[in-house]
């Protein structure tokens, strides 16, 4: 089975562009890998805080329920007085965002505004128990807000980490191998073209040399055939020999 690659025309320009894309993919893979590691570290920290907050929440709710029972025993039912004195909410939430490696995590914080809705409660009896109950429930609300903030960040980070890991895996096992196979294909095709061009040039030079040798040989034969015939003077040679003897 052939390797998966992109359908590109093997040219040096495409080879250069593909190498640039490979460097970009490797850089993106490195950045996403570090982002995933940072988010995972924050995720583990949030999980630990959630465990502590849940343990704390159980204890605080238990103490608050027990303090409410003390108020009911000493002062009776004070719910009517509290509802009559409560005109606006005093315990409010403020939402802000925290940036963690490019991910905006929601953070909830408490904000206590307005007067005291319990100022008339417990005047006859049980004032200390009412104040203690108020403090306990305020502590429970603070713990509940902290737990809600951690749970929201937990769910959001879980999705972001899964998405980031999928992107890292896609770049590492799909995009980068495909680009590398494309580079190998273009390089092999260009090498084959260079070998074909080299062979073609050698054949052209060989043909030119053969043609040049044939032309030189033909010129030599033409010169030999075009030289004039000069007959020897036999009579003059005999006279010279008689003179010598």
GROMACS .gro file of C-alpha atoms in nm:
model
  245
    1UNK     CA    1   0.000   0.000   0.000
    2UNK     CA    2   0.145   0.334  -0.104
    3UNK     CA    3   0.203   0.604   0.154
    4UNK     CA    4  -0.053   0.880   0.184
    5UNK     CA    5   0.068   1.203   0.028
    6UNK     CA    6  -0.068   1.520  -0.126
    7UNK     CA    7  -0.146   1.542  -0.494
    8UNK     CA    8   0.106   1.807  -0.606
    9UNK     CA    9   0.317   1.858  -0.917
   10UNK     CA   10   0.685   1.777  -0.843
   11UNK     CA   11   0.860   2.110  -0.884
   12UNK     CA   12   1.129   2.279  -0.680
   13UNK     CA   13   0.887   2.559  -0.584
   14UNK     CA   14   0.638   2.307  -0.447
   15UNK     CA   15   0.921   2.132  -0.266
   16UNK     CA   16   1.022   2.458  -0.097
   17UNK     CA   17   0.663   2.541  -0.004
   18UNK     CA   18   0.606   2.192   0.135
   19UNK     CA   19   0.920   2.216   0.349
   20UNK     CA   20   0.795   2.549   0.488
   21UNK     CA   21   0.462   2.386   0.570
   22UNK     CA   22   0.645   2.100   0.743
   23UNK     CA   23   0.835   2.342   0.965
   24UNK     CA   24   0.509   2.520   1.047
   25UNK     CA   25   0.339   2.190   1.135
   26UNK     CA   26   0.629   2.088   1.359
   27UNK     CA   27   0.622   2.426   1.535
   28UNK     CA   28   0.246   2.403   1.583
   29UNK     CA   29   0.279   2.049   1.717
   30UNK     CA   30   0.539   2.164   1.970
   31UNK     CA   31   0.323   2.457   2.086
   32UNK     CA   32   0.010   2.245   2.118
   33UNK     CA   33   0.206   1.980   2.307
   34UNK     CA   34   0.325   2.235   2.560
   35UNK     CA   35  -0.025   2.380   2.585
   36UNK     CA   36  -0.167   2.035   2.655
   37UNK     CA   37   0.092   1.974   2.925
   38UNK     CA   38   0.019   2.309   3.092
   39UNK     CA   39  -0.356   2.247   3.083
   40UNK     CA   40  -0.308   1.896   3.221
   41UNK     CA   41  -0.106   2.032   3.512
   42UNK     CA   42  -0.379   2.287   3.587
   43UNK     CA   43  -0.642   2.014   3.551
   44UNK     CA   44  -0.470   1.797   3.812
   45UNK     CA   45  -0.447   2.097   4.045
   46UNK     CA   46  -0.818   2.171   4.002
   47UNK     CA   47  -0.908   1.808   4.071
   48UNK     CA   48  -0.712   1.822   4.396
   49UNK     CA   49  -0.884   2.146   4.496
   50UNK     CA   50  -1.226   1.997   4.415
   51UNK     CA   51  -1.158   1.704   4.644
   52UNK     CA   52  -1.056   1.937   4.926
   53UNK     CA   53  -1.356   2.164   4.864
   54UNK     CA   54  -1.599   1.872   4.871
   55UNK     CA   55  -1.458   1.749   5.202
   56UNK     CA   56  -1.477   2.101   5.340
   57UNK     CA   57  -1.829   2.144   5.205
   58UNK     CA   58  -1.952   1.837   5.391
   59UNK     CA   59  -1.814   1.959   5.722
   60UNK     CA   60  -1.940   2.317   5.674
   61UNK     CA   61  -2.293   2.207   5.579
   62UNK     CA   62  -2.300   1.976   5.880
   63UNK     CA   63  -2.197   2.257   6.116
   64UNK     CA   64  -2.443   2.500   5.954
   65UNK     CA   65  -2.732   2.254   5.989
   66UNK     CA   66  -2.642   2.193   6.351
   67UNK     CA   67  -2.625   2.570   6.419
   68UNK     CA   68  -2.966   2.616   6.255
   69UNK     CA   69  -3.103   2.349   6.483
   70UNK     CA   70  -2.961   2.538   6.782
   71UNK     CA   71  -3.130   2.858   6.663
   72UNK     CA   72  -3.462   2.679   6.623
   73UNK     CA   73  -3.427   2.539   6.972
   74UNK     CA   74  -3.336   2.867   7.142
   75UNK     CA   75  -3.510   3.139   6.938
   76UNK     CA   76  -3.776   2.945   6.756
   77UNK     CA   77  -3.855   2.997   6.388
   78UNK     CA   78  -3.681   3.316   6.272
   79UNK     CA   79  -3.740   3.259   5.901
   80UNK     CA   80  -4.033   3.501   5.892
   81UNK     CA   81  -3.826   3.784   6.042
   82UNK     CA   82  -3.542   3.720   5.799
   83UNK     CA   83  -3.774   3.724   5.497
   84UNK     CA   84  -3.939   4.044   5.619
   85UNK     CA   85  -3.606   4.223   5.661
   86UNK     CA   86  -3.449   4.095   5.337
   87UNK     CA   87  -3.529   4.343   5.060
   88UNK     CA   88  -3.233   4.288   4.829
   89UNK     CA   89  -2.971   4.015   4.801
   90UNK     CA   90  -2.657   4.086   5.001
   91UNK     CA   91  -2.455   3.783   4.893
   92UNK     CA   92  -2.380   3.819   4.522
   93UNK     CA   93  -2.146   3.656   4.271
   94UNK     CA   94  -1.885   3.830   4.057
   95UNK     CA   95  -1.768   3.645   3.747
   96UNK     CA   96  -1.428   3.704   3.594
   97UNK     CA   97  -1.201   3.514   3.355
   98UNK     CA   98  -0.857   3.366   3.411
   99UNK     CA   99  -0.624   3.300   3.118
  100UNK     CA  100  -0.450   2.963   3.130
  101UNK     CA  101  -0.238   2.895   2.819
  102UNK     CA  102  -0.484   3.077   2.597
  103UNK     CA  103  -0.793   2.923   2.759
  104UNK     CA  104  -1.026   3.159   2.947
  105UNK     CA  105  -1.152   2.986   3.261
  106UNK     CA  106  -1.450   3.137   3.447
  107UNK     CA  107  -1.385   3.224   3.811
  108UNK     CA  108  -1.666   3.306   4.057
  109UNK     CA  109  -1.609   3.528   4.357
  110UNK     CA  110  -1.835   3.642   4.639
  111UNK     CA  111  -1.951   3.998   4.689
  112UNK     CA  112  -2.138   4.098   5.008
  113UNK     CA  113  -2.337   4.418   4.964
  114UNK     CA  114  -2.617   4.591   5.152
  115UNK     CA  115  -2.721   4.581   5.516
  116UNK     CA  116  -2.761   4.299   5.762
  117UNK     CA  117  -3.086   4.109   5.715
  118UNK     CA  118  -3.042   3.943   6.055
  119UNK     CA  119  -3.014   4.263   6.259
  120UNK     CA  120  -3.355   4.219   6.426
  121UNK     CA  121  -3.339   3.844   6.457
  122UNK     CA  122  -3.255   3.703   6.798
  123UNK     CA  123  -3.321   4.022   6.993
  124UNK     CA  124  -3.544   3.844   7.242
  125UNK     CA  125  -3.326   3.535   7.287
  126UNK     CA  126  -3.071   3.328   7.099
  127UNK     CA  127  -2.874   3.619   6.956
  128UNK     CA  128  -2.543   3.435   6.984
  129UNK     CA  129  -2.680   3.125   6.813
  130UNK     CA  130  -2.828   3.339   6.532
  131UNK     CA  131  -2.496   3.511   6.470
  132UNK     CA  132  -2.316   3.176   6.475
  133UNK     CA  133  -2.569   3.032   6.228
  134UNK     CA  134  -2.525   3.332   6.002
  135UNK     CA  135  -2.147   3.292   5.996
  136UNK     CA  136  -2.177   2.921   5.931
  137UNK     CA  137  -2.407   2.966   5.632
  138UNK     CA  138  -2.191   3.246   5.492
  139UNK     CA  139  -1.894   3.008   5.512
  140UNK     CA  140  -2.103   2.739   5.343
  141UNK     CA  141  -2.195   2.980   5.062
  142UNK     CA  142  -1.832   3.077   5.013
  143UNK     CA  143  -1.732   2.711   4.990
  144UNK     CA  144  -2.020   2.649   4.750
  145UNK     CA  145  -1.907   2.936   4.526
  146UNK     CA  146  -1.550   2.805   4.529
  147UNK     CA  147  -1.672   2.455   4.442
  148UNK     CA  148  -1.891   2.588   4.160
  149UNK     CA  149  -1.598   2.780   4.015
  150UNK     CA  150  -1.373   2.472   4.030
  151UNK     CA  151  -1.638   2.244   3.879
  152UNK     CA  152  -1.700   2.484   3.590
  153UNK     CA  153  -1.326   2.511   3.521
  154UNK     CA  154  -1.298   2.131   3.551
  155UNK     CA  155  -1.562   2.068   3.282
  156UNK     CA  156  -1.422   2.333   3.048
  157UNK     CA  157  -1.064   2.213   3.088
  158UNK     CA  158  -1.169   1.854   3.027
  159UNK     CA  159  -1.315   1.946   2.688
  160UNK     CA  160  -1.023   2.171   2.593
  161UNK     CA  161  -0.764   1.906   2.686
  162UNK     CA  162  -0.946   1.643   2.479
  163UNK     CA  163  -0.967   1.880   2.183
  164UNK     CA  164  -0.599   1.979   2.214
  165UNK     CA  165  -0.486   1.616   2.241
  166UNK     CA  166  -0.686   1.529   1.929
  167UNK     CA  167  -0.518   1.813   1.743
  168UNK     CA  168  -0.174   1.703   1.863
  169UNK     CA  169  -0.242   1.346   1.753
  170UNK     CA  170  -0.375   1.461   1.415
  171UNK     CA  171  -0.067   1.673   1.347
  172UNK     CA  172   0.173   1.405   1.471
  173UNK     CA  173   0.023   1.100   1.301
  174UNK     CA  174  -0.159   1.241   0.996
  175UNK     CA  175  -0.044   1.586   0.885
  176UNK     CA  176   0.333   1.559   0.945
  177UNK     CA  177   0.367   1.207   0.789
  178UNK     CA  178   0.162   1.317   0.489
  179UNK     CA  179   0.380   1.624   0.434
  180UNK     CA  180   0.697   1.415   0.479
  181UNK     CA  181   0.571   1.161   0.224
  182UNK     CA  182   0.496   1.448  -0.014
  183UNK     CA  183   0.849   1.584   0.030
  184UNK     CA  184   0.997   1.238  -0.032
  185UNK     CA  185   0.785   1.200  -0.345
  186UNK     CA  186   0.883   1.540  -0.485
  187UNK     CA  187   1.251   1.482  -0.404
  188UNK     CA  188   1.251   1.141  -0.572
  189UNK     CA  189   1.078   1.281  -0.879
  190UNK     CA  190   1.323   1.570  -0.902
  191UNK     CA  191   1.617   1.331  -0.864
  192UNK     CA  192   1.474   1.117  -1.141
  193UNK     CA  193   1.435   1.425  -1.360
  194UNK     CA  194   1.797   1.521  -1.289
  195UNK     CA  195   1.916   1.173  -1.383
  196UNK     CA  196   1.712   1.184  -1.703
  197UNK     CA  197   1.850   1.528  -1.787
  198UNK     CA  198   2.206   1.411  -1.718
  199UNK     CA  199   2.158   1.107  -1.939
  200UNK     CA  200   2.006   1.322  -2.212
  201UNK     CA  201   2.299   1.565  -2.201
  202UNK     CA  202   2.544   1.275  -2.221
  203UNK     CA  203   2.364   1.137  -2.524
  204UNK     CA  204   2.357   1.480  -2.688
  205UNK     CA  205   2.730   1.524  -2.626
  206UNK     CA  206   2.797   1.174  -2.757
  207UNK     CA  207   2.597   1.245  -3.072
  208UNK     CA  208   2.777   1.575  -3.121
  209UNK     CA  209   3.115   1.404  -3.080
  210UNK     CA  210   3.021   1.132  -3.328
  211UNK     CA  211   2.904   1.393  -3.576
  212UNK     CA  212   3.226   1.589  -3.528
  213UNK     CA  213   3.440   1.277  -3.579
  214UNK     CA  214   3.247   1.189  -3.893
  215UNK     CA  215   3.291   1.542  -4.023
  216UNK     CA  216   3.668   1.531  -3.958
  217UNK     CA  217   3.700   1.190  -4.127
  218UNK     CA  218   3.494   1.309  -4.423
  219UNK     CA  219   3.714   1.620  -4.461
  220UNK     CA  220   4.029   1.407  -4.454
  221UNK     CA  221   3.895   1.177  -4.725
  222UNK     CA  222   3.794   1.476  -4.934
  223UNK     CA  223   4.142   1.626  -4.907
  224UNK     CA  224   4.306   1.296  -5.011
  225UNK     CA  225   4.081   1.264  -5.312
  226UNK     CA  226   4.135   1.624  -5.420
  227UNK     CA  227   4.526   1.618  -5.430
  228UNK     CA  228   4.670   1.648  -5.804
  229UNK     CA  229   4.860   1.349  -5.959
  230UNK     CA  230   5.229   1.429  -6.042
  231UNK     CA  231   5.396   1.166  -6.278
  232UNK     CA  232   5.760   1.096  -6.223
  233UNK     CA  233   6.016   1.211  -6.489
  234UNK     CA  234   6.185   0.879  -6.572
  235UNK     CA  235   6.406   1.026  -6.850
  236UNK     CA  236   6.556   1.286  -6.623
  237UNK     CA  237   6.634   1.021  -6.364
  238UNK     CA  238   6.817   0.809  -6.626
  239UNK     CA  239   7.025   1.109  -6.743
  240UNK     CA  240   7.122   1.176  -6.384
  241UNK     CA  241   7.230   0.817  -6.339
  242UNK     CA  242   7.447   0.828  -6.663
  243UNK     CA  243   7.614   1.142  -6.541
  244UNK     CA  244   7.693   0.983  -6.210
  245UNK     CA  245   7.848   0.671  -6.371
   0.00000   0.00000   0.00000
